[in-house]
Short mmCIF file of C-alpha atoms in Angstrom, two decimals:
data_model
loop_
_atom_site.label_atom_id
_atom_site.label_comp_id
_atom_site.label_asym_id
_atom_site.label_seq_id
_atom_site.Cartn_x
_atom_site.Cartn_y
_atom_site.Cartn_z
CA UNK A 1 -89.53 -59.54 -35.67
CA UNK A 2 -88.86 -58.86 -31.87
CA UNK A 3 -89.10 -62.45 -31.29
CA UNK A 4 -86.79 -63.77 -33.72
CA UNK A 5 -84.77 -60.82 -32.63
CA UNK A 6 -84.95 -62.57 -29.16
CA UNK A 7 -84.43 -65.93 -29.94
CA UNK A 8 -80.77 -64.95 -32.11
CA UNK A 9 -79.50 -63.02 -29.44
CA UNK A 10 -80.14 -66.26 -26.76
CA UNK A 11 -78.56 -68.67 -29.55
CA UNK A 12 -75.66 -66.25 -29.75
CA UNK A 13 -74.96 -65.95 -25.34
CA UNK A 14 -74.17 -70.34 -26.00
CA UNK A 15 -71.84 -69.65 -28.90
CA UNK A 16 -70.33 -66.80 -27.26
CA UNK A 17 -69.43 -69.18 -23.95
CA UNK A 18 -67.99 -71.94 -26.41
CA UNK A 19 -65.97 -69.41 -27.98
CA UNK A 20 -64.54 -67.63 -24.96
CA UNK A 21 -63.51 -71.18 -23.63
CA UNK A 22 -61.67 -72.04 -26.95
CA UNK A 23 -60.07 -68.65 -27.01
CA UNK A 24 -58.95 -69.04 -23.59
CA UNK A 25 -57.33 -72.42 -24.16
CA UNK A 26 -55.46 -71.80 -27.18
CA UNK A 27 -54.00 -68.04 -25.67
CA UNK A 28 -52.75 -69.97 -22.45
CA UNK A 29 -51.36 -72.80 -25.17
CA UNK A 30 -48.76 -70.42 -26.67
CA UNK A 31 -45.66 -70.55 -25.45
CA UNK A 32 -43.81 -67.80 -23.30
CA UNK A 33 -44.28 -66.59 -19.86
CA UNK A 34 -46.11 -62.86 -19.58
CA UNK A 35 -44.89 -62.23 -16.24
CA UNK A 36 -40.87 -62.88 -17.17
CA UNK A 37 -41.57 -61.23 -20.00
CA UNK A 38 -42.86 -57.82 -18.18
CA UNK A 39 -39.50 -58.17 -15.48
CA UNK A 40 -37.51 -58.04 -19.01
CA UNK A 41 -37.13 -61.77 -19.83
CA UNK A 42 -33.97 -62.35 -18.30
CA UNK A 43 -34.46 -62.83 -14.31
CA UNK A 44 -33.23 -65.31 -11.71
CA UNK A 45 -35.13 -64.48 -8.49
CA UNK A 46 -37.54 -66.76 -8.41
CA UNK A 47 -39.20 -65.24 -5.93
CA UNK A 48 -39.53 -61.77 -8.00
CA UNK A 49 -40.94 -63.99 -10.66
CA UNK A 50 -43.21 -65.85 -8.64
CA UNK A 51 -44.84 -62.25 -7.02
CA UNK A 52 -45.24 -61.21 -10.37
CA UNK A 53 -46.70 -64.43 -11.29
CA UNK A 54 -49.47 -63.82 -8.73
CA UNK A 55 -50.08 -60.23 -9.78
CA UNK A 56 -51.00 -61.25 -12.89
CA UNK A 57 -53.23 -64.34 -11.61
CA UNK A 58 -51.18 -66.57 -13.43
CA UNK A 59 -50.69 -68.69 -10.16
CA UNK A 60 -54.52 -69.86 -10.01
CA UNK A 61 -55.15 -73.06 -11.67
CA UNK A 62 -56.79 -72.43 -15.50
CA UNK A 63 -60.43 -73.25 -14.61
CA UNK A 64 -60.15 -70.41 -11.89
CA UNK A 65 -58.59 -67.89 -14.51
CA UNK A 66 -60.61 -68.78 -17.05
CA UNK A 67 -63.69 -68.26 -14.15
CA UNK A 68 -62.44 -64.93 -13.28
CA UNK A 69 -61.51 -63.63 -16.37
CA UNK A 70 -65.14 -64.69 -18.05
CA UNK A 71 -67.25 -63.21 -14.95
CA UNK A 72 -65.07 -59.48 -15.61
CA UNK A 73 -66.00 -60.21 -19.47
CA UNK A 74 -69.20 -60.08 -18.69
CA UNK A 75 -69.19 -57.57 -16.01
CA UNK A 76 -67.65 -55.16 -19.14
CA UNK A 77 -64.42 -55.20 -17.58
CA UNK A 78 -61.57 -56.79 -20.38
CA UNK A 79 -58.63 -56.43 -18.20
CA UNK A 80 -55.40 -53.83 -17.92
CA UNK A 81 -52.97 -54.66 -20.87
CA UNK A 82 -49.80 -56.06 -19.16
CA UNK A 83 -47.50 -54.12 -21.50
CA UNK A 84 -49.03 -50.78 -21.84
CA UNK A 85 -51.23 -50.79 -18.50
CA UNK A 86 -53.84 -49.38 -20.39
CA UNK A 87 -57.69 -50.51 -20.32
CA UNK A 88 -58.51 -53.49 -22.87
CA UNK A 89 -62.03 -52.23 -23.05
CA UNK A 90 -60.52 -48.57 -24.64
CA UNK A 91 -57.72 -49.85 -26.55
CA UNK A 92 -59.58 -52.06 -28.33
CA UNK A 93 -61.87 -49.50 -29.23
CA UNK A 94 -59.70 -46.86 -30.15
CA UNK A 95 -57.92 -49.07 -32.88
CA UNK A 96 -61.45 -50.71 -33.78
CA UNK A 97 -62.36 -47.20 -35.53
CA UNK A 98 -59.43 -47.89 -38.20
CA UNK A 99 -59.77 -51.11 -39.14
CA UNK A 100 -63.88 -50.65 -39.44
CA UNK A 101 -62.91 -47.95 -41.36
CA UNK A 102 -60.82 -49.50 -44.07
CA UNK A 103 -63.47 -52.64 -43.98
CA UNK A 104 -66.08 -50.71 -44.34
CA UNK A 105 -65.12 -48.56 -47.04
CA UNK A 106 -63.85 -51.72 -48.86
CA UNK A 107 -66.86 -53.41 -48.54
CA UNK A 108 -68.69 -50.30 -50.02
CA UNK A 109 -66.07 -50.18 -52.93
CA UNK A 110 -66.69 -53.82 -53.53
CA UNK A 111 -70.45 -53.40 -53.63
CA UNK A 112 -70.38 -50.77 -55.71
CA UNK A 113 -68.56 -52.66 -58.53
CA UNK A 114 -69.75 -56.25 -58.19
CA UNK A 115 -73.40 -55.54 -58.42
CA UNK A 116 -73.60 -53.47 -61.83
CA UNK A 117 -70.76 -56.05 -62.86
CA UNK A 118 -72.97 -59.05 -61.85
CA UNK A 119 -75.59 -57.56 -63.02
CA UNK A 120 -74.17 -56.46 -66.60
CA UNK A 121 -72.20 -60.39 -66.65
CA UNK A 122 -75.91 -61.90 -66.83
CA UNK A 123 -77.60 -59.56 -68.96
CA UNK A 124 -75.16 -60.58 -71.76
CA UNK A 125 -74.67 -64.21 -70.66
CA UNK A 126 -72.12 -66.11 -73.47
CA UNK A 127 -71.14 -62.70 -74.37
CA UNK A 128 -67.28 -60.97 -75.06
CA UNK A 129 -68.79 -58.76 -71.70
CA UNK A 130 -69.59 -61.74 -69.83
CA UNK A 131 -66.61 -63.81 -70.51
CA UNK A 132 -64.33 -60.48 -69.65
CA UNK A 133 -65.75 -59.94 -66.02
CA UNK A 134 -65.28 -64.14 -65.97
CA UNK A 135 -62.03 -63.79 -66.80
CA UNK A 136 -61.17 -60.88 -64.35
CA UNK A 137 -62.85 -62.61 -61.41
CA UNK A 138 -60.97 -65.67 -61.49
CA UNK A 139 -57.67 -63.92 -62.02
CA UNK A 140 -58.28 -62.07 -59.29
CA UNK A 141 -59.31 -65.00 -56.93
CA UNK A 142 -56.12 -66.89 -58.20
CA UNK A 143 -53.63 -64.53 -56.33
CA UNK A 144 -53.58 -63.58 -52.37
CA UNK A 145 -54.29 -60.30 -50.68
CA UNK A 146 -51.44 -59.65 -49.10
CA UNK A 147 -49.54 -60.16 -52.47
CA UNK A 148 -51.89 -57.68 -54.23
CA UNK A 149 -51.48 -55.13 -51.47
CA UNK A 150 -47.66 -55.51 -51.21
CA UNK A 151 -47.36 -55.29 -55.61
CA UNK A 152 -49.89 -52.04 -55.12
CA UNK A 153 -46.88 -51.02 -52.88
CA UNK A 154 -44.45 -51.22 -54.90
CA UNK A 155 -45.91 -49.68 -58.03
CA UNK A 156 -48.31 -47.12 -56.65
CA UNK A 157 -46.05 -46.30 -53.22
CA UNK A 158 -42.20 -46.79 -54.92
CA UNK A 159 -42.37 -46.56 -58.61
CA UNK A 160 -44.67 -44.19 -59.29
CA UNK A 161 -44.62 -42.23 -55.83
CA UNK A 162 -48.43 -41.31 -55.89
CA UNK A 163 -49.27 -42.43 -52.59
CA UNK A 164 -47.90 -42.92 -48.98
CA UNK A 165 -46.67 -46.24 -48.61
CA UNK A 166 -46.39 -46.49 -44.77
CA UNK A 167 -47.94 -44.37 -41.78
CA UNK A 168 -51.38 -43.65 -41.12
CA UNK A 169 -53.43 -40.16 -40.48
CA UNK A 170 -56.90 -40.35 -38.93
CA UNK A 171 -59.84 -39.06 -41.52
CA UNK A 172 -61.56 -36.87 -38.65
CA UNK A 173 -58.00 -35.44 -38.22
CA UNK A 174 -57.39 -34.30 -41.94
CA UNK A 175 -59.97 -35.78 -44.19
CA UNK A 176 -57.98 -35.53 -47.44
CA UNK A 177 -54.35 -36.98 -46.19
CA UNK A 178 -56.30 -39.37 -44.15
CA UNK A 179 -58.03 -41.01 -47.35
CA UNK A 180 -54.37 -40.92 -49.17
CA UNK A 181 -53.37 -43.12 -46.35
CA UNK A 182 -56.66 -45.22 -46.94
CA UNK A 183 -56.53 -45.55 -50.77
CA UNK A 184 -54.09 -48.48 -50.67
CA UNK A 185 -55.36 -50.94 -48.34
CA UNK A 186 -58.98 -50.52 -48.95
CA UNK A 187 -58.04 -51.05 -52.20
CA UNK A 188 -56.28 -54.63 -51.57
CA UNK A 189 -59.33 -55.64 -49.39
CA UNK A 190 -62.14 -54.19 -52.18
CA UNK A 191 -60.55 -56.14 -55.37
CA UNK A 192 -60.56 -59.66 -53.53
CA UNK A 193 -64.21 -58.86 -52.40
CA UNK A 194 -65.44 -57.86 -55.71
CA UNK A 195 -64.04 -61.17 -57.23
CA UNK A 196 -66.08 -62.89 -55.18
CA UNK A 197 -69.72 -60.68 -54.94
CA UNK A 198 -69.58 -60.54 -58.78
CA UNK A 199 -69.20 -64.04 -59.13
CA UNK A 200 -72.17 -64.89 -56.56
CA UNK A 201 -74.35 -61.65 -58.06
CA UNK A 202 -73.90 -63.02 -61.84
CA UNK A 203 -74.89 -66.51 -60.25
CA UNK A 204 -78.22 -65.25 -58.83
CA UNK A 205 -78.89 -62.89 -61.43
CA UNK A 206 -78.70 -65.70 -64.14
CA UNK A 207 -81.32 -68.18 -61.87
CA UNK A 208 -83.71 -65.16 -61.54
CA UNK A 209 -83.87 -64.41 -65.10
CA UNK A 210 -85.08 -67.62 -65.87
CA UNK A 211 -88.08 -67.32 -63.70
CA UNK A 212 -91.24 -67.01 -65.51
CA UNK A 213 -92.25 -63.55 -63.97
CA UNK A 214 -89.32 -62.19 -65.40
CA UNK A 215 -90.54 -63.40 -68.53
CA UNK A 216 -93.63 -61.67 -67.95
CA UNK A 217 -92.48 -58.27 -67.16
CA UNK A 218 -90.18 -57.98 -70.59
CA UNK A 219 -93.80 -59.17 -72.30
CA UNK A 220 -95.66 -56.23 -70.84
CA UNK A 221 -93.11 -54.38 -72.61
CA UNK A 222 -90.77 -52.88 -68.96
CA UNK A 223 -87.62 -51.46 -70.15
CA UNK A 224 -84.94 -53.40 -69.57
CA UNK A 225 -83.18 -51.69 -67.30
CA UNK A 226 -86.03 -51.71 -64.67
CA UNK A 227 -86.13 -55.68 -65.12
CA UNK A 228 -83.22 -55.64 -64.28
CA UNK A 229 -83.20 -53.21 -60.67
CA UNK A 230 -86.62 -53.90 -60.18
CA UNK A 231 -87.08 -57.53 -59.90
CA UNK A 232 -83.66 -58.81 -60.84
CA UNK A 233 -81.45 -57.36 -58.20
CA UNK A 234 -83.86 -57.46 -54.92
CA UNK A 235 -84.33 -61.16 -55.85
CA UNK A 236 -80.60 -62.28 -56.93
CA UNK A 237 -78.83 -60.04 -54.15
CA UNK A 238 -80.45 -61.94 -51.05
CA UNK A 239 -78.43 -64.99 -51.54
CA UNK A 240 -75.44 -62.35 -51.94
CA UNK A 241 -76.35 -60.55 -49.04
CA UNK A 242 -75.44 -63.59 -47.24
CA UNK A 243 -72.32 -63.79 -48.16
CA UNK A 244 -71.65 -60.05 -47.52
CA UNK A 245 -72.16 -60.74 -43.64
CA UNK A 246 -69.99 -63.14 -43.86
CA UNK A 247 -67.30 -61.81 -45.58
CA UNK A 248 -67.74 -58.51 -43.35
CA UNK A 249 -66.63 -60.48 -40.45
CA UNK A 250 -63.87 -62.42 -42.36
CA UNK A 251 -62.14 -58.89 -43.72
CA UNK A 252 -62.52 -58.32 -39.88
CA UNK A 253 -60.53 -60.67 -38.22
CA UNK A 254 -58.32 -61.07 -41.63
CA UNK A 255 -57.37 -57.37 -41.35
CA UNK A 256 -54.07 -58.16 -39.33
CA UNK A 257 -52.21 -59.42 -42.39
CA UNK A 258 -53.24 -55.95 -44.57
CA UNK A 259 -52.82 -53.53 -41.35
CA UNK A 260 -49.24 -55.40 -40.99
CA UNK A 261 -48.40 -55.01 -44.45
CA UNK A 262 -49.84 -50.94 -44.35
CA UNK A 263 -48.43 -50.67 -41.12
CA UNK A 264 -52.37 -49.48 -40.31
CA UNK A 265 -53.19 -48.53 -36.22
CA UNK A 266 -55.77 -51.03 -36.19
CA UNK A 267 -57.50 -54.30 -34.21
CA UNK A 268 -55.33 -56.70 -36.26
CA UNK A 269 -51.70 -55.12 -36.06
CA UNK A 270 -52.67 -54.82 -32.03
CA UNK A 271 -53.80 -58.65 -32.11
CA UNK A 272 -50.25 -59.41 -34.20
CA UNK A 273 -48.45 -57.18 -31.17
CA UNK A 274 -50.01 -58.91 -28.47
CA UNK A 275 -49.14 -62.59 -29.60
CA UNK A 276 -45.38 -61.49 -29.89
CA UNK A 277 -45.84 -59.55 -26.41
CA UNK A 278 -47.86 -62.52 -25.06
CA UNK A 279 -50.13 -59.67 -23.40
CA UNK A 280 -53.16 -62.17 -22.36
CA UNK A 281 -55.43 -59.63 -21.55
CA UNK A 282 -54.97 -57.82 -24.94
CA UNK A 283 -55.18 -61.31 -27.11
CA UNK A 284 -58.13 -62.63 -25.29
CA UNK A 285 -60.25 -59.24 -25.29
CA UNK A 286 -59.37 -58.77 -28.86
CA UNK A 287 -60.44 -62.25 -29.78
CA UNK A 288 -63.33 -62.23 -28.36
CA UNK A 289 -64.33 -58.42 -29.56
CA UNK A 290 -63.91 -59.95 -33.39
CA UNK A 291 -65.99 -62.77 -32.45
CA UNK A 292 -68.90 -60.36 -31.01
CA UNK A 293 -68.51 -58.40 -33.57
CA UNK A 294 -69.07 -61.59 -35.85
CA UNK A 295 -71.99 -63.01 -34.14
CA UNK A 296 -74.10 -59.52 -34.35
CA UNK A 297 -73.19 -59.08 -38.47
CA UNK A 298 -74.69 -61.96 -38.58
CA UNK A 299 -77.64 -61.09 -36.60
CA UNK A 300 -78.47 -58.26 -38.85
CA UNK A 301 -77.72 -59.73 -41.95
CA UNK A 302 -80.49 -62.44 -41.17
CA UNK A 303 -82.41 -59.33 -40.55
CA UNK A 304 -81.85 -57.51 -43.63
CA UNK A 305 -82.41 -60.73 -45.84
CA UNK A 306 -85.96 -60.64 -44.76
CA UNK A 307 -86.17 -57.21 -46.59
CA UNK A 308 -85.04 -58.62 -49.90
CA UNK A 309 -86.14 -61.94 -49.79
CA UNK A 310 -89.91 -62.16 -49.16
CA UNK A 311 -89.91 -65.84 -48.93
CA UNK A 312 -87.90 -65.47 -45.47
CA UNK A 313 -90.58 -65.36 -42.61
CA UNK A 314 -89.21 -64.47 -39.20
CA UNK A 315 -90.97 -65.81 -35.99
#
C-alpha cells in the first residue's frame, strides 16, 4: 500500500507540471490587459501603464512569468489577487468550503438513491420497476443542469415560494437557514448524478448476478436481500466507485455554472469573476487548486477500489 501510495503521488508531480503549463498559456491567451484594467481601463500615460505593467510582472517575457509564478506555486505562495489584494492561497480556501459543501452533499444525495435504485432495477430485470427507473434515468440525462436548476427556480423559488431563490447563509453560521439556501442547488447537482450512478449500479449489478457464486448463495437458501448487500453490491459498486471519483472532480470544476445560477459564494462563481476581472493570480491559483484537487480524488478512489474489489492488487 505505501508503495503504490508512493508511486501515484510521483505520477501525479509530472501531470501536475503539464497542467500548470497549459493553464498558464491559455490564462495569458485571453484577451484584456490586468494592469489597465486595475488603473480603471481608460488611461493614456503610458508611462503609468507601463509602471504598473512591471508591478504586476507582466513586463518579463512568459517563460520568466511562467518560471516565477510556478517556483511561488510550489513554495505555497499563489499570489495577491490584483483586484481585491487579498491572498490567493486564503481566498481560494474560504470559498472552497461552499462549493465542497454543496458537492459533497450532492454526491451523498446521489448515492443514497442510485444504489438501492440500481440495486432494486436488477433485482426485477424486464420488470414495470425496472423499466420505470430506465425510463427516469434517461429523461433525466436528456436535459442539462443548469436548466433543471433554473426550472427548480422558478417553481420551488417563484411559484410556490418555499425556498430562497438567491443569497447564501453559511451552515456553521445558522444550520437550518443555511441548508434552505443548500436545498436547491444540491438538488440540481444530485438528480444529474443519480441518472448516471443508477444507470452504471444496475449495469454491474446485472453482470454480478449472473456469476455462478451468486447462484450458489440463493441455493444454500441466503435471503435475498443479503445476496443482494452481501455479495451483489461490494462486487457491482467497484466499477461504480470509479466513476464516483470522477464525477466528484467533474461537479468540482462544473460548479461555476450552478453557483452562477444560485448566486452560491463558491470556487466556481470566483473562477467566473476572475475571467471577467482578468485577475491572473486568482484564475491561475484557482485552476490549478481544481486540478489538485482532481488528481488526489483520484488517488483515493484507486485506493478505496482495492477495498471493494479484491481482484485489485496494489504494489
Amino acid at each position: 500500500m505505501p508503495i503504490f501510495v508512493l508511486k501515484r503521488v510521483l505520477m501525479s508531480i509530472p501531470t501536475f507540471v503539464i497542467v500548470a503549463v497549459i493553464i498558464f498559456a491559455l490564462v495569458r491567451a485571453l484577451p484584456g490587459d490586468p494592469a489597465l484594467m486595475m488603473l480603471g481601463g481608460n488611461i493614456d500615460d503610458e508611462a503609468t501603464l507601463e509602471q504598473m505593467r512591471s508591478q504586476l510582472g507582466l513586463d518579463q517575457p512568459m517563460p520568466v512569468q511562467f518560471i516565477v509564478w510556478l517556483r511561488e506555486v510550489f513554495s505555497g505562495n499563489l499570489g495577491t489577487s490584483i483586484m481585491t489584494g487579498q491572498e490567493v492561497g486564503s481566498l481560494l480556501w474560504q470559498r472552497f468550503g461552499v462549493t465542497a459543501t454543496v458537492v459533497l452533499l450532492a454526491m451523498g444525495s446521489a448515492l443514497l438513491v442510485s444504489i438501492p435504485a440500481g440495486l432494486l432495477a436488477a433485482h426485477r430485470h424486464n420488470s414495470r420497476t425496472d423499466y420505470a427507473i430506465v425510463f427516469l434515468t434517461i429523461l433525466k440525462l436528456s436535459m442539462p443542469s443548469f436548466w433543471v436548476g433554473l426550472m427548480l427556480l422558478v417553481l420551488f423559488g417563484a411559484i410556490l415560494g418555499w425556498l430562497p431563490t438567491v443569497g447564501f447563509v453559511s451552515i456553521s453560521d445558522d444550520l437550518g437557514r443555511g441548508m434552505l439556501y443548500l436545498i436547491l442547488p444540491v438538488t440540481s447537482l444530485a438528480l444529474s448524478e443519480i441518472a448516471v450512478l443508477t444507470r452504471m449500479m444496475r449495469a454491474g449489478s446485472l453482470e454480478i448476478m449472473g456469476r455462478d457464486y451468486i447462484t450458489h448463495a440463493r441455493a444454500k437458501g441466503l435471503p435475498e436481500r443479503k445476496v443482494l448487500w452481501r455479495h451483489v453490491f461490494p462486487n457491482a459498486f467497484a466499477p461504480t466507485l470509479t466513476m464516483v471519483g470522477v464525477m466528484l472532480a467533474g461537479l468540482l470544476a462544473g460548479a461555476a455554472v450552478t453557483e452562477t445560477v444560485f448566486t452560491l459564494p463558491g470556487l466556481g462563481k470566483l473562477l467566473v469573476d476572475s475571467i471577467y476581472a482578468r485577475d491572473y493570480p486568482v484564475l491561475q491559483g484557482a485552476l490549478l487548486f481544481i486540478a489538485a484537487v482532481y488528481v488526489l480524488t483520484n488517488l483515493l478512489v484507486d485506493i478505496a477500489y482495492s477495498f471493494f474489489d479484491p481482484r485489485v492488487r496494489l504494489s
